[in-house]
Amino acid sequence: MAVPLVFFGLFFAYPVAAIVGRGLKTDAGWQFGRIGEVLARPDIGDVLWFTTWQALASTALTLLIALPGAYVFARFEFPGKQLLRALVTVPFVLPTVVVGTAFLALVGRNGLLDEVWGIRLDTTVWAILLAHVFFNYAVVIRTVGGLWAQLDPRQEEAARVLGAGRFAAWRRVTLPALGPAVAAASLMVFLFTFSSFGVVQILGGPAYSTLEVEVYRQTAQLLDLPTAAVLTMVQFAAIGAILGVHSWTVRKRETALRLVAPGRTTHRPRGWAQRTLLGGVLLTVALLIVAPLAVLVERSLDAPGGYGFGFYRALQEVGAGGGTFLVPPLEAIWNSLQYALAATAIALVVGGLAAAALTRRAGRFVRGFDALLMLPLGVSAVTVGFGFLITLDEPPLDLRTSWILVPLAQALVGVPFVVRTMLPVLRAVDGRLREAAAVLGASPLRAWREVDLPMVRRALLIAAGFAFAVSLGEFGATVFIARPDHPTLPVAVARLLGRAGEMNYGQAMALSTILMLVCAVSLLALERLRPDKTSGEF
Amino acid sequence: MSTTKKMAGVALVAALGVTTLSACGGDAKDKPAGASASAAPKSKTITLVSHDSFNVTEAVLKEFEQQSGYTVKVLKSGDAGAALNQEILTKGSPRGDVFFGVDNTLLSRALDNGIFTPYEAKGLAGVKPEFVLDKEHRVTPVDSGDICVNYDKAYFADKKLAPPQTLDDLIKPEYKNLLVTENAATSSPGLGFLLASVGKYGDEGWKDYWSKLKANGVEVVDGWEQAYNERFSGSAGGKKAKGDRPLVVSYASSPPVEVLYGEPQPTEAPTGVSTGTCFRQTEFAGLLKGAKNEEGGKALLDFLISKKFQEDMPLQMFVNPVTKDAVLPELFTKHGVVIEKPETVAPEAIAKNRDQWVKAWTALVVK
């Protein structure tokens, strides 16, 4: 418990509190009156209103589109399922700089939709909503679908034998069991879309602004710290409320359900209705998720002088003239891997210890801590980044120019995933097994090795893989603190995109594709490791 | 039960501790200049803090390091506005010795917050006087660039239409729905273009101009990347993205960049510059107050306006030198244009009005 507490206190709570404090405290003392002043401003009111309703709409749309998908992934067996499951998760861990560009190619002017149907969605709120579905599809598939796959279909069958109609049986048996998972997924999607940054900036154009975008503008561009502080507090309150409800639904979900191995509930689709459903879901995935990713790959291969690996070959050379702007992009890949590895290690230690502590203890304090660990997901990277600047500035903690800051910031985002993955598995380990081992003469270490480790190992690997993928794609915090001589992949992509010229653009696309592949491969590896029985939320 | 968990925790830490250590070990080898350098009393390291676009040829930097005996560490943090704001926040306890990248649109914010120590760089006499904006030498001018409307040569040739040359041209009906620009609130070329109109039409007249520009179908996107790489039909990225706007707010140096990074390099730039639409941006560097290595920082400032650095800059950051004797590379003289009469606005006027201009612009054009 102590390690995660210190970690969060030092690298999250303290920096954030300090930057908020800087905004609200003047020589004349605390200026709480400012809160009312800022909130009364009409432009801030607009931002609050837009943030809320677009998050609600995005969540509803994501559920509408992804729930049939969750059912199909849970109950049907079809070729390429594992690959597709990994693929739909790729957007979730890709940086928005990259995906925004790809998505624009789909819904923007002369995008795929425009060419086929004359539909153009850029700079409309529809582009934002669809991109949010694109990003969060996997959350629903994994959270709801994961549980759905383990619900014993015989319960529903039993209800039908007892005379309930098909719908009534589903409504009375499956829906209540699924309800908390749906609620949890909705809240996660709401959390991610409520704090949406890159999507809104890139696809929405300047007319749309969420709280997160506004915090960035007020802090990084205008240096209006009081306004930023008030907005951060509003966001904090909102995220806190969301997380409170979330942890409540999670607890409800952990009430005893009869779970079976997913392998036993799946079957090949039968009849035209099931085949249509499968077809529909596959088409949605193809249009909404595969198409934007494919556009990215296509552009990376569209080298001068015909399709080929020209841009990839160029990645091995330093940019023209050489300089501090570009390291050879292959080196950026290596940097990314190193940072992600370190971040994963930190996230696993902190998250693992937190999960262990949460399993051992109960009570309101622990539940609060559980929610606290999720907070970094909903707090602006610029707030944390600027907070680091003004707090970690004295030895022994003058880390502002140290490389360790990057993995630390990335780990903040990774920890929630580790906790969410480990927690259900740790809670499911039956203490009696270990006692049985002890009775049979095993030493505690041996008992742990023989009983706990095999059960926890897979969850641990999955957690590690997820933290790794998330760290690889993390951009917001990294861009502020990445050492320029060691830029990460997303930072290198952003730099290349920031320059004119065909080679720069092409190399950015090629690097993005590589990043996508690395993420996809690590996610695919996770699919193979997926435990048969209880799995975490992701 | 609880012992099991404790054991699990301990084993976890043990296992991961090894991972962490090996990760650190691997990293430490190539990151020797980290925290230890700042702790040393007589530092041989100069830390330059800048924005993401800072760039210098490695050989040029090496030469300076060899001659001066210092090692230069570059720390980039975000775009120009964000980088400066971070310096203001860490005032008195800076992360580096020299900050490079405050331009004339943000100069007053830097000076008002007092983050720099005055220093008259050696070689300042060689800098063209119009760039020396601070008489107390808290900042030293390093480069200058022009924010201008770029046009897609092929589009205008196809349509047999002369590309627009001035701000007045842009509101003519033949150029309706052709221009894409950046958000003045979040993007520095966007702000520059707004200031060009302020320079030309004055404190009140610019609003009238922008209403006409809006009526003529100007499109606003958030950043340069989207405007240039997605919407503009003349750039390499825009061609791929099938951008359909043949006019974009970018830099006077963008056409040479299109040539340099073309594959194969074209003999002529695919894009041109509307020379009557430009705003001149000048970038400055300064010695940070509280710098750990003041002597080194001063040496670095001297280096930034040395002939070597000034002549290296154009092909690295795509900006123009500020010194009189610096020779421009052929790429610039051949494919670039010299902007004779750019619009300018005094830094004091920008300081006083920037926020309200941007606010009024947002209300007028974006909402």
mmCIF file of C-alpha atoms in Angstrom, chain A residues 187-396:
data_model
loop_
_atom_site.group_PDB
_atom_site.id
_atom_site.type_symbol
_atom_site.label_atom_id
_atom_site.label_comp_id
_atom_site.label_asym_id
_atom_site.label_seq_id
_atom_site.Cartn_x
_atom_site.Cartn_y
_atom_site.Cartn_z
ATOM 1 C CA LEU A 187 -18.673 4.930 -17.515
ATOM 2 C CA MET A 188 -15.223 4.187 -18.896
ATOM 3 C CA VAL A 189 -16.267 5.432 -22.327
ATOM 4 C CA PHE A 190 -17.846 8.468 -20.734
ATOM 5 C CA LEU A 191 -14.649 9.116 -18.796
ATOM 6 C CA PHE A 192 -12.483 8.881 -21.909
ATOM 7 C CA THR A 193 -14.771 11.020 -24.058
ATOM 8 C CA PHE A 194 -15.411 13.553 -21.319
ATOM 9 C CA SER A 195 -11.679 14.207 -21.174
ATOM 10 C CA SER A 196 -11.179 13.947 -24.927
ATOM 11 C CA PHE A 197 -8.340 16.065 -26.242
ATOM 12 C CA GLY A 198 -6.711 15.084 -29.515
ATOM 13 C CA VAL A 199 -9.865 13.937 -31.262
ATOM 14 C CA VAL A 200 -11.676 17.156 -30.547
ATOM 15 C CA GLN A 201 -8.685 19.276 -31.498
ATOM 16 C CA ILE A 202 -7.962 17.530 -34.767
ATOM 17 C CA LEU A 203 -11.416 16.584 -35.996
ATOM 18 C CA GLY A 204 -13.582 19.222 -34.438
ATOM 19 C CA GLY A 205 -11.749 22.267 -35.617
ATOM 20 C CA PRO A 206 -11.516 25.395 -33.522
ATOM 21 C CA ALA A 207 -15.257 25.707 -33.027
ATOM 22 C CA TYR A 208 -15.419 22.828 -30.552
ATOM 23 C CA SER A 209 -13.669 22.716 -27.246
ATOM 24 C CA THR A 210 -13.873 20.279 -24.358
ATOM 25 C CA LEU A 211 -12.762 21.022 -20.816
ATOM 26 C CA GLU A 212 -9.521 19.176 -21.514
ATOM 27 C CA VAL A 213 -8.799 21.222 -24.640
ATOM 28 C CA GLU A 214 -9.645 24.397 -22.753
ATOM 29 C CA VAL A 215 -7.327 23.498 -19.865
ATOM 30 C CA TYR A 216 -4.556 22.982 -22.418
ATOM 31 C CA ARG A 217 -5.270 26.289 -24.127
ATOM 32 C CA GLN A 218 -5.490 28.238 -20.883
ATOM 33 C CA THR A 219 -2.313 26.667 -19.482
ATOM 34 C CA ALA A 220 0.008 26.116 -22.417
ATOM 35 C CA GLN A 221 -1.064 28.916 -24.730
ATOM 36 C CA LEU A 222 -2.508 31.726 -22.679
ATOM 37 C CA LEU A 223 -0.862 31.078 -19.307
ATOM 38 C CA ASP A 224 -4.149 31.940 -17.650
ATOM 39 C CA LEU A 225 -3.510 29.727 -14.639
ATOM 40 C CA PRO A 226 -6.503 30.831 -12.555
ATOM 41 C CA THR A 227 -8.940 29.832 -15.286
ATOM 42 C CA ALA A 228 -7.041 26.609 -15.921
ATOM 43 C CA ALA A 229 -7.099 25.835 -12.200
ATOM 44 C CA VAL A 230 -10.839 26.297 -11.943
ATOM 45 C CA LEU A 231 -11.421 24.141 -15.016
ATOM 46 C CA THR A 232 -9.106 21.455 -13.663
ATOM 47 C CA MET A 233 -11.097 21.407 -10.438
ATOM 48 C CA VAL A 234 -14.357 21.103 -12.347
ATOM 49 C CA GLN A 235 -12.907 18.240 -14.345
ATOM 50 C CA PHE A 236 -11.657 16.648 -11.139
ATOM 51 C CA ALA A 237 -15.085 16.822 -9.580
ATOM 52 C CA ALA A 238 -16.714 15.341 -12.654
ATOM 53 C CA ILE A 239 -14.164 12.549 -13.032
ATOM 54 C CA GLY A 240 -14.360 11.832 -9.315
ATOM 55 C CA ALA A 241 -18.125 11.442 -9.561
ATOM 56 C CA ILE A 242 -17.805 9.178 -12.598
ATOM 57 C CA LEU A 243 -15.222 7.026 -10.840
ATOM 58 C CA GLY A 244 -17.336 6.842 -7.734
ATOM 59 C CA VAL A 245 -20.221 5.421 -9.707
ATOM 60 C CA HIS A 246 -17.804 3.204 -11.604
ATOM 61 C CA SER A 247 -16.306 1.559 -8.535
ATOM 62 C CA TRP A 248 -19.824 1.001 -7.244
ATOM 63 C CA THR A 249 -20.843 -0.845 -10.397
ATOM 64 C CA VAL A 250 -17.607 -2.825 -10.351
ATOM 65 C CA ARG A 251 -18.408 -4.034 -6.860
ATOM 66 C CA LYS A 252 -21.868 -4.966 -7.925
ATOM 67 C CA ARG A 253 -20.456 -6.905 -10.833
ATOM 68 C CA GLU A 254 -18.237 -8.927 -8.571
ATOM 69 C CA THR A 255 -21.269 -10.449 -6.900
ATOM 70 C CA ALA A 256 -21.384 -14.132 -7.581
ATOM 71 C CA LEU A 257 -22.204 -15.001 -11.160
ATOM 72 C CA ARG A 258 -22.016 -18.473 -12.573
ATOM 73 C CA LEU A 259 -19.107 -18.155 -14.926
ATOM 74 C CA VAL A 260 -17.892 -20.756 -17.354
ATOM 75 C CA ALA A 261 -14.941 -20.928 -19.705
ATOM 76 C CA PRO A 262 -15.583 -18.773 -22.789
ATOM 77 C CA GLY A 263 -14.705 -21.700 -25.027
ATOM 78 C CA ARG A 264 -17.827 -23.495 -23.851
ATOM 79 C CA THR A 265 -20.268 -20.739 -24.753
ATOM 80 C CA THR A 266 -19.177 -20.033 -28.306
ATOM 81 C CA HIS A 267 -20.400 -21.716 -31.416
ATOM 82 C CA ARG A 268 -20.402 -21.129 -35.139
ATOM 83 C CA PRO A 269 -23.243 -18.826 -36.226
ATOM 84 C CA ARG A 270 -26.373 -20.742 -37.177
ATOM 85 C CA GLY A 271 -29.256 -19.613 -39.340
ATOM 86 C CA TRP A 272 -29.667 -16.428 -41.350
ATOM 87 C CA ALA A 273 -30.313 -14.143 -38.355
ATOM 88 C CA GLN A 274 -27.030 -15.008 -36.685
ATOM 89 C CA ARG A 275 -25.125 -14.874 -39.944
ATOM 90 C CA THR A 276 -26.568 -11.434 -40.709
ATOM 91 C CA LEU A 277 -25.609 -10.229 -37.260
ATOM 92 C CA LEU A 278 -22.069 -11.499 -37.685
ATOM 93 C CA GLY A 279 -21.879 -9.948 -41.143
ATOM 94 C CA GLY A 280 -23.176 -6.641 -39.867
ATOM 95 C CA VAL A 281 -20.661 -6.514 -37.052
ATOM 96 C CA LEU A 282 -17.793 -7.464 -39.345
ATOM 97 C CA LEU A 283 -18.839 -4.751 -41.777
ATOM 98 C CA THR A 284 -18.990 -2.158 -38.999
ATOM 99 C CA VAL A 285 -15.542 -3.146 -37.793
ATOM 100 C CA ALA A 286 -14.214 -3.039 -41.329
ATOM 101 C CA LEU A 287 -15.619 0.411 -42.046
ATOM 102 C CA LEU A 288 -15.065 2.021 -38.713
ATOM 103 C CA ILE A 289 -11.826 0.544 -37.487
ATOM 104 C CA VAL A 290 -9.975 -1.315 -40.196
ATOM 105 C CA ALA A 291 -10.534 1.321 -42.886
ATOM 106 C CA PRO A 292 -8.848 4.244 -41.091
ATOM 107 C CA LEU A 293 -5.934 2.009 -40.100
ATOM 108 C CA ALA A 294 -5.664 0.724 -43.662
ATOM 109 C CA VAL A 295 -5.540 4.283 -44.985
ATOM 110 C CA LEU A 296 -2.541 4.879 -42.752
ATOM 111 C CA VAL A 297 -0.755 1.835 -44.135
ATOM 112 C CA GLU A 298 -1.684 2.780 -47.689
ATOM 113 C CA ARG A 299 -0.216 6.242 -47.314
ATOM 114 C CA SER A 300 2.972 4.902 -45.801
ATOM 115 C CA LEU A 301 3.449 2.686 -48.856
ATOM 116 C CA ASP A 302 2.497 5.317 -51.414
ATOM 117 C CA ALA A 303 6.107 6.316 -51.960
ATOM 118 C CA PRO A 304 7.316 8.400 -54.896
ATOM 119 C CA GLY A 305 7.892 6.216 -57.903
ATOM 120 C CA GLY A 306 5.158 3.735 -57.109
ATOM 121 C CA TYR A 307 4.086 1.697 -54.124
ATOM 122 C CA GLY A 308 6.879 0.305 -52.058
ATOM 123 C CA PHE A 309 8.939 0.641 -48.940
ATOM 124 C CA GLY A 310 10.658 3.869 -49.941
ATOM 125 C CA PHE A 311 9.555 5.769 -46.837
ATOM 126 C CA TYR A 312 10.556 2.878 -44.611
ATOM 127 C CA ARG A 313 14.001 2.770 -46.135
ATOM 128 C CA ALA A 314 14.318 6.509 -45.580
ATOM 129 C CA LEU A 315 13.659 5.899 -41.883
ATOM 130 C CA GLN A 316 17.076 4.333 -41.568
ATOM 131 C CA GLU A 317 18.780 7.550 -42.547
ATOM 132 C CA VAL A 318 18.946 10.718 -40.556
ATOM 133 C CA GLY A 319 16.969 13.588 -42.070
ATOM 134 C CA ALA A 320 18.741 15.676 -44.684
ATOM 135 C CA GLY A 321 21.801 17.401 -43.309
ATOM 136 C CA GLY A 322 21.527 15.645 -39.983
ATOM 137 C CA GLY A 323 20.873 17.528 -36.820
ATOM 138 C CA THR A 324 19.287 17.510 -33.436
ATOM 139 C CA PHE A 325 15.804 17.689 -34.899
ATOM 140 C CA LEU A 326 15.734 14.102 -35.980
ATOM 141 C CA VAL A 327 17.371 11.121 -34.532
ATOM 142 C CA PRO A 328 17.321 8.252 -36.980
ATOM 143 C CA PRO A 329 13.705 7.115 -36.627
ATOM 144 C CA LEU A 330 14.791 3.567 -35.912
ATOM 145 C CA GLU A 331 16.459 4.973 -32.837
ATOM 146 C CA ALA A 332 13.139 6.553 -31.866
ATOM 147 C CA ILE A 333 11.619 3.089 -31.956
ATOM 148 C CA TRP A 334 14.348 1.840 -29.655
ATOM 149 C CA ASN A 335 13.839 4.835 -27.333
ATOM 150 C CA SER A 336 10.119 4.130 -27.237
ATOM 151 C CA LEU A 337 10.711 0.508 -26.377
ATOM 152 C CA GLN A 338 13.116 1.405 -23.571
ATOM 153 C CA TYR A 339 10.799 3.987 -22.082
ATOM 154 C CA ALA A 340 7.802 1.688 -22.393
ATOM 155 C CA LEU A 341 9.726 -1.130 -20.735
ATOM 156 C CA ALA A 342 10.702 1.067 -17.797
ATOM 157 C CA ALA A 343 7.164 2.451 -17.579
ATOM 158 C CA THR A 344 5.734 -1.055 -17.636
ATOM 159 C CA ALA A 345 8.041 -2.131 -14.821
ATOM 160 C CA ILE A 346 6.993 0.855 -12.700
ATOM 161 C CA ALA A 347 3.322 0.381 -13.516
ATOM 162 C CA LEU A 348 3.507 -3.305 -12.638
ATOM 163 C CA VAL A 349 5.201 -2.697 -9.304
ATOM 164 C CA VAL A 350 2.878 0.139 -8.321
ATOM 165 C CA GLY A 351 -0.251 -1.371 -9.837
ATOM 166 C CA GLY A 352 0.525 -4.877 -8.643
ATOM 167 C CA LEU A 353 1.105 -3.739 -5.078
ATOM 168 C CA ALA A 354 -2.030 -1.626 -5.201
ATOM 169 C CA ALA A 355 -4.068 -4.527 -6.522
ATOM 170 C CA ALA A 356 -2.650 -6.814 -3.835
ATOM 171 C CA ALA A 357 -3.479 -4.255 -1.176
ATOM 172 C CA LEU A 358 -6.973 -3.790 -2.536
ATOM 173 C CA THR A 359 -7.565 -7.545 -2.484
ATOM 174 C CA ARG A 360 -6.441 -7.891 1.103
ATOM 175 C CA ARG A 361 -8.396 -5.058 2.573
ATOM 176 C CA ALA A 362 -11.878 -3.751 2.314
ATOM 177 C CA GLY A 363 -13.704 -0.677 3.450
ATOM 178 C CA ARG A 364 -14.437 2.796 2.286
ATOM 179 C CA PHE A 365 -10.834 3.980 2.413
ATOM 180 C CA VAL A 366 -9.683 1.217 0.114
ATOM 181 C CA ARG A 367 -12.496 1.872 -2.327
ATOM 182 C CA GLY A 368 -11.521 5.517 -2.380
ATOM 183 C CA PHE A 369 -7.973 4.488 -3.132
ATOM 184 C CA ASP A 370 -9.218 2.287 -5.942
ATOM 185 C CA ALA A 371 -10.929 5.272 -7.533
ATOM 186 C CA LEU A 372 -7.890 7.483 -6.912
ATOM 187 C CA LEU A 373 -5.728 5.157 -8.964
ATOM 188 C CA MET A 374 -8.005 5.771 -11.935
ATOM 189 C CA LEU A 375 -7.863 9.557 -11.676
ATOM 190 C CA PRO A 376 -4.818 10.036 -13.948
ATOM 191 C CA LEU A 377 -6.884 8.686 -16.833
ATOM 192 C CA GLY A 378 -9.172 11.665 -16.576
ATOM 193 C CA VAL A 379 -6.774 14.448 -15.728
ATOM 194 C CA SER A 380 -5.173 16.609 -18.356
ATOM 195 C CA ALA A 381 -1.614 15.693 -19.304
ATOM 196 C CA VAL A 382 -0.689 19.351 -19.465
ATOM 197 C CA THR A 383 -1.784 19.807 -15.853
ATOM 198 C CA VAL A 384 0.429 16.938 -14.748
ATOM 199 C CA GLY A 385 3.281 18.045 -16.998
ATOM 200 C CA PHE A 386 3.240 21.656 -15.791
ATOM 201 C CA GLY A 387 2.805 20.374 -12.252
ATOM 202 C CA PHE A 388 5.987 18.320 -12.590
ATOM 203 C CA LEU A 389 7.797 21.476 -13.653
ATOM 204 C CA ILE A 390 7.006 23.452 -10.548
ATOM 205 C CA THR A 391 7.209 20.670 -7.985
ATOM 206 C CA LEU A 392 10.031 18.353 -8.952
ATOM 207 C CA ASP A 393 12.540 21.161 -9.092
ATOM 208 C CA GLU A 394 14.690 20.607 -6.051
ATOM 209 C CA PRO A 395 17.304 17.987 -5.332
ATOM 210 C CA PRO A 396 16.987 15.119 -4.662
#
